[in-house]
Tab-separated table of C-alpha atoms and ligand atoms in Angstrom:
chain	number	residue	atom	x	y	z
A	2	UNK	CA	116.624	-28.980	66.124
A	3	UNK	CA	116.841	-25.236	65.299
A	4	UNK	CA	120.453	-25.592	64.611
A	5	UNK	CA	119.532	-27.619	61.490
A	6	UNK	CA	117.555	-24.883	59.849
A	7	UNK	CA	120.376	-22.304	60.025
A	8	UNK	CA	122.586	-23.759	57.343
A	9	UNK	CA	119.246	-23.998	55.150
A	10	UNK	CA	118.500	-20.350	55.419
A	11	UNK	CA	120.959	-19.149	52.640
A	12	UNK	CA	119.707	-21.890	50.342
A	13	UNK	CA	116.091	-20.904	51.028
A	14	UNK	CA	117.009	-17.145	50.263
A	15	UNK	CA	118.751	-18.060	47.060
A	16	UNK	CA	115.821	-20.107	45.880
A	17	UNK	CA	113.527	-17.274	46.557
A	18	UNK	CA	115.760	-14.725	44.816
A	19	UNK	CA	116.073	-17.008	41.741
A	20	UNK	CA	112.254	-17.230	41.547
A	21	UNK	CA	111.853	-13.540	41.571
A	22	UNK	CA	114.620	-13.054	38.961
A	23	UNK	CA	112.786	-15.665	36.660
A	24	UNK	CA	109.355	-14.201	37.071
A	25	UNK	CA	110.577	-10.468	36.639
A	26	UNK	CA	112.506	-11.083	33.216
A	27	UNK	CA	110.586	-11.447	29.976
A	28	UNK	CA	110.411	-14.704	28.311
A	29	UNK	CA	113.363	-15.577	26.000
A	30	UNK	CA	111.029	-17.024	23.463
A	31	UNK	CA	107.388	-17.025	22.680
A	32	UNK	CA	105.737	-19.054	20.030
A	33	UNK	CA	102.165	-18.576	19.079
A	34	UNK	CA	100.134	-19.790	16.101
A	35	UNK	CA	100.826	-17.976	13.188
A	36	UNK	CA	97.625	-15.883	12.514
A	37	UNK	CA	99.266	-12.597	11.561
A	38	UNK	CA	100.329	-11.489	8.104
A	39	UNK	CA	100.941	-14.535	5.679
A	40	UNK	CA	102.586	-13.710	2.363
A	41	UNK	CA	99.521	-13.621	-0.194
A	42	UNK	CA	100.435	-11.023	-2.767
A	43	UNK	CA	102.868	-10.640	-5.449
A	44	UNK	CA	104.183	-7.163	-6.365
A	45	UNK	CA	106.330	-6.438	-9.367
A	46	UNK	CA	108.447	-3.338	-9.276
A	47	UNK	CA	110.200	-1.788	-12.238
A	48	UNK	CA	112.749	0.809	-11.766
A	49	UNK	CA	116.275	2.048	-13.055
A	50	UNK	CA	119.497	1.894	-10.625
A	51	UNK	CA	122.076	4.438	-11.278
A	52	UNK	CA	125.551	3.547	-10.116
A	53	UNK	CA	127.446	6.742	-10.372
A	54	UNK	CA	131.066	6.239	-9.561
A	55	UNK	CA	132.860	9.184	-11.322
A	56	UNK	CA	131.871	12.769	-11.790
A	57	UNK	CA	130.836	15.731	-9.543
A	58	UNK	CA	128.497	13.670	-7.331
A	59	UNK	CA	129.159	10.002	-6.925
A	60	UNK	CA	126.751	7.942	-5.259
A	61	UNK	CA	129.085	4.820	-5.042
A	62	UNK	CA	132.466	5.135	-3.478
A	63	UNK	CA	135.408	2.617	-3.165
A	64	UNK	CA	136.160	2.188	0.537
A	65	UNK	CA	138.770	-0.601	0.348
A	66	UNK	CA	140.763	-2.827	-1.752
A	67	UNK	CA	143.612	-5.188	-1.258
A	68	UNK	CA	147.011	-4.484	-2.651
A	69	UNK	CA	147.288	-5.435	-6.330
A	70	UNK	CA	143.468	-4.644	-6.884
A	71	UNK	CA	144.576	-1.973	-9.656
A	72	UNK	CA	146.379	-4.705	-11.706
A	73	UNK	CA	143.629	-7.470	-11.305
A	74	UNK	CA	141.353	-7.300	-14.203
A	75	UNK	CA	138.423	-8.078	-12.197
A	76	UNK	CA	139.261	-5.663	-9.284
A	77	UNK	CA	139.042	-8.972	-7.060
A	78	UNK	CA	138.612	-7.732	-3.452
A	79	UNK	CA	137.390	-4.051	-3.909
A	80	UNK	CA	134.787	-2.979	-1.606
A	81	UNK	CA	132.179	-0.271	-2.683
A	82	UNK	CA	129.500	1.437	-0.589
A	83	UNK	CA	126.573	2.956	-2.393
A	84	UNK	CA	123.605	5.078	-1.716
A	85	UNK	CA	122.398	4.825	-5.341
A	86	UNK	CA	119.101	6.505	-6.763
A	87	UNK	CA	116.426	4.211	-8.109
A	88	UNK	CA	114.219	6.115	-10.746
A	89	UNK	CA	111.206	5.354	-12.672
A	90	UNK	CA	112.812	5.846	-16.087
A	91	UNK	CA	116.353	5.396	-17.398
A	92	UNK	CA	117.044	8.948	-17.350
A	93	UNK	CA	118.723	9.839	-14.094
A	94	UNK	CA	116.521	13.107	-13.817
A	95	UNK	CA	113.294	11.056	-14.025
A	96	UNK	CA	111.297	10.512	-10.687
A	97	UNK	CA	113.159	9.011	-7.998
A	98	UNK	CA	111.323	6.045	-6.349
A	99	UNK	CA	113.910	5.007	-3.901
A	100	UNK	CA	117.396	4.281	-3.054
A	101	UNK	CA	119.644	1.195	-3.221
A	102	UNK	CA	121.675	1.536	-0.049
A	103	UNK	CA	124.497	-1.142	0.628
A	104	UNK	CA	127.618	-2.540	-0.632
A	105	UNK	CA	129.139	-4.653	-3.450
A	106	UNK	CA	132.398	-6.381	-3.594
A	107	UNK	CA	134.188	-8.051	-6.238
A	108	UNK	CA	134.325	-11.781	-5.344
A	109	UNK	CA	134.975	-13.622	-8.498
A	110	UNK	CA	138.615	-14.176	-9.444
A	111	UNK	CA	137.935	-14.990	-13.109
A	112	UNK	CA	135.158	-12.803	-14.117
A	113	UNK	CA	133.698	-9.509	-13.183
A	114	UNK	CA	131.123	-10.496	-10.616
A	115	UNK	CA	129.809	-8.901	-7.655
A	116	UNK	CA	128.233	-9.952	-4.321
A	117	UNK	CA	125.494	-7.555	-3.737
A	118	UNK	CA	124.345	-6.569	-0.318
A	119	UNK	CA	121.696	-3.941	-0.641
A	120	UNK	CA	118.600	-2.489	1.123
A	121	UNK	CA	116.133	-1.283	-1.480
A	122	UNK	CA	114.722	1.696	0.101
A	123	UNK	CA	111.278	2.932	-1.393
A	124	UNK	CA	110.373	6.616	-1.161
A	125	UNK	CA	107.313	6.860	-3.450
A	126	UNK	CA	103.752	5.820	-3.510
A	127	UNK	CA	102.176	2.932	-1.431
A	128	UNK	CA	105.649	1.423	-0.652
A	129	UNK	CA	107.156	4.682	0.639
A	130	UNK	CA	109.033	3.781	3.852
A	131	UNK	CA	109.263	0.038	3.150
A	132	UNK	CA	112.187	-1.855	2.316
A	133	UNK	CA	113.521	-5.003	0.938
A	134	UNK	CA	116.721	-6.730	1.478
A	135	UNK	CA	118.540	-7.990	-1.625
A	136	UNK	CA	121.418	-10.313	-1.439
A	137	UNK	CA	123.105	-12.281	-4.287
A	138	UNK	CA	125.591	-12.761	-7.024
A	139	UNK	CA	125.863	-10.157	-9.756
A	140	UNK	CA	127.977	-11.211	-12.714
A	141	UNK	CA	127.597	-7.832	-14.488
A	142	UNK	CA	128.779	-8.879	-17.901
A	143	UNK	CA	125.691	-11.194	-18.115
A	144	UNK	CA	122.655	-10.112	-19.843
A	145	UNK	CA	120.279	-11.042	-17.018
A	146	UNK	CA	121.426	-11.319	-13.351
A	147	UNK	CA	119.211	-12.800	-10.833
A	148	UNK	CA	119.513	-12.022	-7.024
A	149	UNK	CA	117.313	-13.189	-4.235
A	150	UNK	CA	114.991	-10.829	-1.992
A	151	UNK	CA	115.584	-12.312	1.435
A	152	UNK	CA	113.244	-10.163	3.423
A	153	UNK	CA	111.658	-6.857	3.951
A	154	UNK	CA	109.983	-4.250	6.200
A	155	UNK	CA	106.763	-2.238	6.241
A	156	UNK	CA	104.617	-3.419	3.570
A	157	UNK	CA	107.147	-5.914	2.735
A	158	UNK	CA	107.318	-7.855	5.916
A	159	UNK	CA	108.031	-11.614	5.481
A	160	UNK	CA	109.032	-10.651	1.713
A	161	UNK	CA	110.675	-13.330	-0.460
A	162	UNK	CA	111.387	-12.961	-4.011
A	163	UNK	CA	113.844	-12.099	-6.804
A	164	UNK	CA	115.332	-9.452	-8.677
A	165	UNK	CA	116.507	-9.304	-12.276
A	166	UNK	CA	119.038	-6.869	-13.306
A	167	UNK	CA	119.719	-5.942	-16.962
A	168	UNK	CA	122.462	-3.175	-17.761
A	169	UNK	CA	120.663	-0.540	-19.689
A	170	UNK	CA	123.579	1.661	-20.417
A	171	UNK	CA	127.195	1.942	-19.446
A	172	UNK	CA	128.991	5.357	-19.570
A	173	UNK	CA	132.687	4.653	-18.490
A	174	UNK	CA	132.327	3.091	-15.053
A	175	UNK	CA	128.749	4.678	-14.488
A	176	UNK	CA	126.001	2.295	-14.960
A	177	UNK	CA	122.214	2.408	-15.551
A	178	UNK	CA	120.713	-0.907	-14.659
A	179	UNK	CA	117.173	-1.960	-15.407
A	180	UNK	CA	115.478	-3.770	-12.460
A	181	UNK	CA	112.544	-6.086	-12.427
A	182	UNK	CA	111.850	-7.060	-8.899
A	183	UNK	CA	109.112	-9.744	-7.943
A	184	UNK	CA	108.169	-9.592	-4.169
A	185	UNK	CA	105.986	-12.119	-2.461
A	186	UNK	CA	104.728	-10.451	0.654
B	28	NAG	C1	144.318	2.285	-7.551
B	28	NAG	O1	143.227	2.993	-8.195
B	28	NAG	C2	142.575	3.812	-7.333
B	28	NAG	C3	141.418	4.427	-8.127
B	28	NAG	O2	141.638	4.799	-9.357
B	28	NAG	C4	143.524	4.881	-6.899
B	28	NAG	O3	142.789	5.788	-5.816
B	28	NAG	C5	144.605	4.226	-5.922
B	28	NAG	O4	145.433	5.139	-5.552
B	28	NAG	C6	145.287	3.187	-6.806
B	28	NAG	N1	146.049	2.415	-6.000
B	28	NAG	C7	147.263	2.098	-6.473
B	28	NAG	C8	148.131	1.183	-5.426
B	28	NAG	O5	147.834	2.402	-7.626
B	29	NAG	C1	107.177	9.314	2.331
B	29	NAG	O1	107.223	9.306	3.706
B	29	NAG	C2	107.910	10.292	4.334
B	29	NAG	C3	107.956	9.800	5.791
B	29	NAG	O2	106.682	9.720	6.193
B	29	NAG	C4	107.299	11.666	4.092
B	29	NAG	O3	107.975	12.641	4.667
B	29	NAG	C5	107.338	11.933	2.434
B	29	NAG	O4	106.640	13.087	2.200
B	29	NAG	C6	106.659	10.800	1.762
B	29	NAG	N1	106.887	11.009	0.345
B	29	NAG	C7	105.926	10.610	-0.537
B	29	NAG	C8	106.346	10.984	-1.921
B	29	NAG	O5	104.820	10.396	-0.206
């Protein structure tokens, strides 16, 4: 009879070890009733975005481009990385309220249009330290461009919304763009 238990021992040990492994690791998922933050406010932000490509202190730099980009009228494929200031007024020396950190790439073969992938990082007032993620299409020759706000952090957790961009001024390649951002959070 005793002989029958011997082959079972390793199996029993394995089961015991597995049981420990399961109880000691944290749950892969936990779902609870959603009683925390629910979006219930709408915040409207108004600021100017300064995309400075040329001059002494550029805030947007070209990091990649496919061969032939310079001869493409829409710079198709060019990749720019930016840490652009956001200010209260159109003057670049007006009070800075945040930064637009991310990248934009030329992704339309026919017209000048960018895919924008940005974190808007706020550094002033009640939203200091909070961010929103903006991702969308920016056909820069259009009067008004609309891009989705797809999320946020800090005061903007669970954010959804949209941004409207209007070119205020263009000096060479450097643009001042007026932004109205509506955030539900
Ligand atoms: C294309 O233009 C950029 C920026 O003006 C320059 O740095 C680069 O050398 C040019 N590339 C070619 C292949 O001419
Ligand atoms: C924003 O927050 C940072 C980090 O907490 C702090 O150092 C800075 O002084 C704050 N800025 C303003 C304008 O309140």
